Coordinates of C-alpha atoms in Angstrom, one line a residue:
X49 CA -15.6 -42.5 43.7
X50 CA -13.9 -45.5 46.1
X51 CA -10.3 -47.0 45.6
X52 CA -8.1 -48.6 47.0
X53 CA -4.3 -49.2 46.3
X54 CA -2.6 -51.3 43.0
X55 CA -0.6 -54.2 44.9
X56 CA 2.6 -52.8 46.4
X57 CA 4.3 -55.7 44.7
X58 CA 3.5 -54.9 41.8
X59 CA 5.6 -51.8 39.0
X60 CA 4.2 -48.6 38.4
X61 CA 3.7 -49.4 34.8
X62 CA 1.4 -52.4 35.9
X63 CA -0.3 -49.9 38.4
X64 CA -0.4 -47.2 35.7
X65 CA -1.9 -49.4 33.3
X66 CA -4.7 -50.7 35.7
X67 CA -5.6 -46.9 36.5
X68 CA -5.7 -46.0 32.9
X69 CA -8.6 -48.8 32.4
X70 CA -10.3 -47.8 35.5
X71 CA -10.6 -43.7 34.2
X72 CA -11.3 -45.0 30.9
X73 CA -14.2 -46.5 32.3
X74 CA -15.1 -43.9 34.0
X75 CA -14.7 -41.3 31.2
X76 CA -17.7 -43.4 29.1
X77 CA -19.7 -43.6 32.2
X78 CA -19.8 -40.1 32.6
X79 CA -20.7 -39.9 28.4
X80 CA -22.8 -42.8 28.8
X81 CA -21.7 -45.0 26.2
X82 CA -19.4 -47.8 26.4
X83 CA -16.1 -48.3 24.1
X84 CA -17.9 -49.4 21.0
X85 CA -20.5 -46.7 21.5
X86 CA -23.8 -48.4 22.8
X87 CA -25.9 -46.9 26.1
X88 CA -24.2 -48.4 29.2
X89 CA -27.7 -47.6 30.6
X90 CA -31.2 -47.4 28.2
X91 CA -34.3 -47.4 29.3
X92 CA -37.3 -49.1 27.6
X93 CA -38.6 -45.8 26.4
X94 CA -34.8 -45.0 24.9
X95 CA -33.4 -42.4 28.1
X96 CA -29.7 -43.0 28.1
X97 CA -28.4 -42.5 31.3
X98 CA -25.0 -40.8 31.8
X99 CA -23.2 -40.9 35.6
X100 CA -21.8 -37.5 37.0
X101 CA -18.1 -38.1 38.3
X102 CA -18.1 -36.0 41.8
X103 CA -15.1 -36.6 43.9
X104 CA -12.3 -38.8 44.9
X105 CA -12.1 -40.2 48.7
X106 CA -8.9 -40.0 49.5
X107 CA -6.3 -40.1 52.2
X108 CA -3.2 -37.5 51.8
X109 CA -0.7 -40.4 50.9
X110 CA -3.0 -40.4 47.4
X111 CA -2.3 -37.0 46.6
X112 CA 1.5 -38.5 46.4
X113 CA 0.3 -41.2 44.2
X114 CA -1.9 -39.3 42.0
X115 CA 0.8 -36.4 41.6
X116 CA -0.7 -33.6 43.2
X117 CA 0.5 -30.9 45.0
X118 CA 1.2 -32.9 49.0
X119 CA 2.8 -32.6 51.7
X120 CA 5.8 -34.4 50.7
X121 CA 7.0 -31.3 48.1
X122 CA 8.3 -28.2 49.9
X123 CA 7.3 -25.6 46.9
X124 CA 4.1 -27.7 46.0
X125 CA 2.8 -28.6 49.5
X126 CA -1.3 -27.8 49.4
X127 CA -3.4 -28.1 46.4
X128 CA -5.8 -25.5 47.4
X129 CA -3.0 -22.6 47.8
X130 CA 0.6 -21.9 47.2
X131 CA 1.6 -22.2 50.7
X132 CA 5.7 -23.3 51.1
X133 CA 7.6 -25.9 53.4
X134 CA 11.0 -25.5 53.0
X135 CA 13.2 -26.8 56.0
X136 CA 16.9 -25.9 57.0
X137 CA 18.5 -23.1 59.1
X138 CA 18.5 -20.6 56.0
X139 CA 15.2 -21.6 54.2
X140 CA 13.4 -19.3 52.8
X141 CA 9.9 -19.8 52.9
X142 CA 7.9 -17.2 51.1
X143 CA 4.4 -18.8 52.3
X144 CA 5.3 -20.9 55.3
X145 CA 2.2 -23.4 55.9
X146 CA 3.0 -23.1 59.5
X147 CA 1.8 -20.0 59.3
X148 CA -1.7 -20.1 60.6
X149 CA -2.6 -16.4 61.9
X150 CA -5.6 -14.5 59.6
X151 CA -3.2 -12.6 58.0
X152 CA -1.0 -15.6 56.9
X153 CA 0.4 -14.6 53.2
X154 CA -0.8 -18.4 52.1
X155 CA -4.5 -17.1 52.6
X156 CA -3.9 -14.4 49.9
X157 CA -2.5 -17.0 47.6
X158 CA -5.4 -19.8 47.0
X159 CA -5.7 -21.6 43.8
X160 CA -8.9 -20.7 42.3
X161 CA -8.7 -21.3 38.4
X162 CA -8.4 -24.5 37.6
X163 CA -6.0 -24.0 34.4
X164 CA -3.5 -23.3 37.0
X165 CA -4.9 -25.9 39.3
X166 CA -3.9 -28.1 36.5
X167 CA -0.7 -26.6 36.3
X168 CA 0.4 -27.3 39.4
X169 CA 0.6 -31.4 38.8
X170 CA 3.7 -32.6 40.2
X171 CA 3.4 -35.5 37.5
X172 CA 1.1 -37.4 35.3
X173 CA -1.2 -39.9 36.6
X174 CA -4.4 -41.5 34.6
X175 CA -6.8 -40.1 37.2
X176 CA -5.6 -36.4 36.7
X177 CA -5.5 -37.3 32.9
X178 CA -9.2 -37.1 32.8
X179 CA -11.1 -34.4 31.4
X180 CA -13.4 -34.8 33.9
X181 CA -10.9 -34.2 36.9
X182 CA -10.8 -30.6 38.4
X183 CA -10.1 -28.5 41.1
X184 CA -12.9 -29.9 43.0
X185 CA -12.6 -33.1 42.5
X186 CA -10.0 -34.3 44.9
X187 CA -10.6 -32.7 48.5
X188 CA -9.0 -33.0 51.9
X189 CA -10.5 -35.7 53.7
X190 CA -12.0 -34.9 57.0
X191 CA -11.6 -38.2 59.0
X192 CA -8.1 -38.5 57.8
X193 CA -7.5 -34.7 58.8
X194 CA -8.6 -34.4 62.0
X195 CA -9.3 -37.4 63.5
X196 CA -7.4 -40.2 62.4
X197 CA -3.7 -39.0 63.7
X198 CA -5.0 -35.9 63.0
X199 CA -5.5 -32.3 64.8
X200 CA -7.7 -33.7 67.4
X201 CA -4.9 -36.5 67.9
X202 CA -2.5 -33.3 68.4
X203 CA -4.8 -31.4 70.7
X204 CA -5.9 -34.2 72.7
X205 CA -2.7 -34.9 73.8
X206 CA -1.0 -31.6 74.0
X207 CA -3.8 -30.8 76.5
X208 CA -3.4 -33.5 78.3
X209 CA 0.7 -33.4 78.4
X210 CA 0.2 -30.0 79.5
X211 CA -1.6 -30.6 82.6
X212 CA 0.8 -33.4 83.0
X213 CA 4.2 -31.4 83.0
X214 CA 2.7 -28.3 84.4
X215 CA 0.0 -29.4 87.0
X216 CA -3.3 -27.7 86.8
X217 CA -4.9 -25.7 89.2
X218 CA -6.8 -26.7 91.5
X219 CA -3.9 -29.9 91.6
X220 CA -4.0 -33.2 89.7
X221 CA -1.2 -34.6 91.9
X222 CA 1.9 -34.2 92.9
X223 CA 3.6 -36.3 90.2
X224 CA 3.4 -36.9 86.6
X225 CA 1.9 -40.3 87.5
X226 CA -0.3 -39.2 89.9
X227 CA -1.8 -36.5 87.6
X228 CA -2.6 -39.1 84.3
X229 CA -4.1 -41.5 87.3
X230 CA -6.4 -38.5 87.9
X231 CA -7.1 -37.7 84.1
X232 CA -7.4 -41.4 83.7
X233 CA -10.3 -41.4 86.5
X234 CA -12.0 -38.0 84.9
X235 CA -12.1 -39.7 81.2
X236 CA -13.7 -43.1 82.8
X237 CA -16.3 -40.8 84.5
X238 CA -16.9 -38.8 81.7
X239 CA -18.0 -41.6 79.0
X240 CA -19.8 -43.4 82.0
X241 CA -21.6 -40.0 82.6
X242 CA -22.3 -39.7 79.0
X243 CA -23.3 -42.7 78.3
X244 CA -20.1 -43.2 75.6
X245 CA -19.4 -46.5 74.3
X246 CA -16.8 -45.9 72.0
X247 CA -13.8 -44.2 74.2
X248 CA -10.5 -44.3 74.9
X249 CA -8.7 -46.9 76.8
X250 CA -6.9 -45.9 79.7
X251 CA -4.3 -43.3 78.6
X252 CA -0.5 -44.5 79.6
X253 CA 2.2 -42.1 78.7
X254 CA 3.5 -43.8 75.3
X255 CA -0.4 -43.2 73.9
X256 CA 0.1 -39.3 74.5
X257 CA 4.4 -39.1 73.4
X258 CA 5.4 -41.8 71.3
X259 CA 8.8 -41.6 71.9
X260 CA 8.8 -39.7 74.9
X261 CA 9.9 -36.0 75.6
X262 CA 11.7 -36.1 72.6
X263 CA 8.7 -36.2 70.5
X264 CA 6.0 -34.1 70.0
X265 CA 2.4 -34.9 71.7
X266 CA 0.0 -36.9 69.8
X267 CA -2.6 -39.7 70.5
X268 CA -1.2 -42.8 69.3
X269 CA -1.3 -46.5 69.9
X270 CA -3.4 -49.4 68.5
X271 CA -6.6 -49.5 70.2
X272 CA -6.5 -45.3 69.0
X273 CA -8.8 -45.4 66.6
X274 CA -10.4 -42.1 64.4
X275 CA -13.9 -42.5 66.3
X276 CA -12.7 -42.6 69.6
X277 CA -10.3 -39.5 69.1
X278 CA -13.3 -37.7 68.0
X279 CA -15.7 -38.7 70.6
X280 CA -12.9 -37.9 73.0
X281 CA -13.0 -34.5 72.3
X282 CA -15.2 -32.7 74.3
X283 CA -13.6 -34.3 77.2
X284 CA -11.1 -31.6 77.1
X285 CA -13.2 -28.9 77.6
X286 CA -14.5 -30.5 80.8
X287 CA -11.0 -31.3 81.9
X288 CA -9.6 -27.6 81.3
X289 CA -13.1 -25.8 83.2
X290 CA -12.0 -28.5 86.1
X291 CA -8.2 -27.7 86.1
X292 CA -7.6 -24.8 84.7
X293 CA -9.3 -22.0 86.4
X294 CA -6.5 -19.6 86.7
X295 CA -7.6 -16.6 84.8
X296 CA -3.9 -15.2 85.1
X297 CA -1.9 -17.7 83.3
X298 CA -1.8 -17.3 79.6
X299 CA -1.8 -21.1 78.5
X300 CA -5.4 -21.9 80.4
X301 CA -6.9 -18.5 78.9
X302 CA -5.8 -19.7 75.5
X303 CA -6.6 -23.3 75.7
X304 CA -9.8 -23.0 76.8
X305 CA -9.8 -20.2 73.5
X306 CA -8.6 -23.4 71.2
X307 CA -10.9 -25.8 72.6
X308 CA -13.9 -23.1 72.2
X309 CA -13.5 -23.0 68.3
X310 CA -12.4 -26.7 68.4
X311 CA -16.0 -27.6 69.7
X312 CA -17.7 -25.3 67.7
X313 CA -15.6 -26.5 64.8
X314 CA -16.9 -30.3 65.7
X315 CA -20.6 -28.7 66.2
X316 CA -20.9 -27.2 62.5
X317 CA -19.1 -30.0 60.8
X318 CA -21.9 -32.4 62.6
X319 CA -25.0 -30.8 62.9
X320 CA -25.2 -28.8 59.5
X321 CA -26.8 -30.6 56.6
X322 CA -25.1 -31.1 53.2
X323 CA -24.8 -27.5 52.4
X324 CA -23.8 -25.1 55.2
X325 CA -25.7 -21.8 55.2
X326 CA -24.3 -18.4 55.3
X327 CA -24.5 -18.1 58.6
X328 CA -23.2 -21.3 58.7
X329 CA -20.5 -20.9 56.6
X330 CA -18.9 -18.0 58.3
X331 CA -19.4 -19.6 61.6
X332 CA -17.3 -22.5 60.4
X333 CA -15.0 -20.0 59.1
X334 CA -14.4 -18.4 62.4
X335 CA -14.1 -21.6 64.2
X336 CA -11.5 -23.0 62.0
X337 CA -9.5 -20.1 61.6
X338 CA -9.3 -19.8 65.4
X339 CA -7.9 -23.4 66.0
X340 CA -5.3 -22.6 63.7
X341 CA -4.8 -19.2 65.3
X342 CA -4.8 -20.7 69.0
X343 CA -2.9 -23.3 68.3
X344 CA 0.6 -21.3 67.2
X345 CA 0.3 -19.4 69.6
X346 CA 0.4 -22.0 72.0
X347 CA 3.1 -23.7 70.3
X348 CA 5.2 -20.0 70.7
X349 CA 4.6 -20.6 74.2
X350 CA 5.8 -24.2 74.5
X351 CA 8.9 -23.6 72.4
X352 CA 9.4 -20.6 74.8
X353 CA 9.3 -24.0 77.6
X354 CA 10.9 -26.3 75.6
X355 CA 8.0 -28.2 75.5
X356 CA 7.1 -30.6 72.6
X357 CA 3.3 -29.7 72.4
X358 CA 0.8 -28.5 70.0
X359 CA 2.9 -29.7 66.8
X360 CA 1.6 -28.0 63.7
X361 CA 1.6 -30.7 61.0
X362 CA 0.5 -30.6 57.6
X363 CA -2.9 -31.5 58.7
X364 CA -3.2 -28.3 60.6
X365 CA -2.9 -26.6 57.2
X366 CA -4.8 -28.5 55.2
X367 CA -7.6 -28.3 57.8
X368 CA -7.3 -24.7 56.9
X369 CA -9.3 -25.2 53.7
X370 CA -12.3 -27.2 55.0
X371 CA -15.1 -23.9 55.3
X372 CA -13.2 -23.0 51.3
X373 CA -14.5 -26.6 50.4
X374 CA -17.6 -26.3 52.7
X375 CA -19.0 -23.6 50.1
X376 CA -19.7 -26.4 47.8
X377 CA -20.7 -29.4 50.0
X378 CA -20.0 -30.3 53.6
X379 CA -16.5 -32.3 54.4
X380 CA -18.5 -34.7 56.4
X381 CA -20.4 -35.8 53.4
X382 CA -18.0 -36.8 51.5
X383 CA -15.0 -38.2 54.5
X384 CA -13.8 -41.7 54.3
X385 CA -15.2 -42.8 57.5
X386 CA -17.4 -46.4 56.9
X387 CA -16.2 -46.7 53.5
X388 CA -12.1 -47.3 54.3
X389 CA -13.1 -49.3 56.9
X390 CA -15.5 -51.8 54.8
X391 CA -13.2 -51.7 51.8
X392 CA -10.8 -53.1 54.4
X393 CA -13.2 -55.9 55.8
X394 CA -13.8 -56.6 52.0
X395 CA -10.0 -57.3 51.7
X396 CA -9.5 -59.1 54.4
X397 CA -12.3 -61.8 52.4
X398 CA -10.5 -61.6 49.4
X399 CA -7.4 -62.5 51.3
X400 CA -8.5 -65.0 53.3
X401 CA -10.7 -66.7 50.4
X402 CA -8.6 -66.3 47.3
X403 CA -6.2 -69.4 47.5
X404 CA -9.0 -71.9 49.0
X405 CA -12.1 -73.5 47.5
X406 CA -13.4 -70.3 46.6
X407 CA -10.9 -68.8 44.5
X408 CA -12.8 -69.4 41.5
X409 CA -15.9 -67.1 43.0
X410 CA -14.2 -65.4 45.3
X411 CA -14.0 -62.3 43.1
X412 CA -17.7 -62.1 41.9
X413 CA -19.2 -62.8 45.6
X414 CA -16.6 -60.0 47.2
X415 CA -17.7 -57.2 44.5
X416 CA -21.6 -58.3 44.9
X417 CA -20.9 -57.6 49.2
X418 CA -19.7 -54.2 48.1
X419 CA -22.2 -53.5 45.5
X420 CA -24.8 -54.4 48.3
X421 CA -23.6 -52.4 50.3
X422 CA -23.4 -49.6 48.2
X423 CA -26.9 -49.7 47.5
X424 CA -27.8 -49.8 51.6
X425 CA -25.4 -46.8 51.6
X426 CA -27.0 -44.5 49.6
X427 CA -29.8 -45.8 49.7
X428 CA -30.4 -47.2 46.0

């Protein structure tokens, strides 16, 4: 199910009416008949076609809009479990979302019953009002969680900033500027040797720590995209192998462990089929928990050193649920990669043409282009 935002200038009442009309049509597609009881699709031999509603592709802000448990709700933080995220010095978190250990209490508090899942809705929405909406419908999106300002970006920036702050063994340079220059040189060679065209631009400090030392390390900037972030992750292992060689430096050892689990997570996502084998699922679960475990260890050590590295964001918690989702279908199959960028292009065509000489036909042709793309993408 692909959807875009209702115009942000519209009132909530208008948006809800639009959603209600859309979801009424979805329900009719599932049941096979229109509002008058006539078949929507019927073959010459009398076969009536029905449509199966499976998943919604969406980012985490859409969880907020749809009234699902979301990162803005400290007591209803996650739609998959009962993790909490109360802030403040005296706050009590019964199941803290940033506890990523294998024994974290929220791991034993999964929401597995569909009735309970529906009882945890924050507010009503036409989508969740659909009788076909269930706990499998709305998933954590892989691209938004890992690639787009997500876990991969936090890991990449933290590794690089750790080396800039603390140097490496052997040394990357005498000053922070010299170390960054060495890292950029290594990154450029890595791309050339691997013939990687979708790479990051030359890194600047503002791409790694957006507000300087007062902000957590995070890969950011106008040229930092989801795809080039993901493609940069293998570089970290090359960098660590060259400059994190001390067996007595606990940070070096733990970073290597984190990068090995991250590489295995990425390998399994992109080498497994739509449905994981039991062996792949077990390995995927181990890799995912490893990312959480070693990020938490590194965050604890960085906090002691007063360094804003290894930020445990809501997305780090949400990615811990990917093995649970992969039992049904691979998160790669239902992520918002090409769909989201294509919808953006269609929206640009619409915006540039709606007030010109094509305003009477633009709706038809914009939707026709989208339909043609869907047929190509889905091999129809």
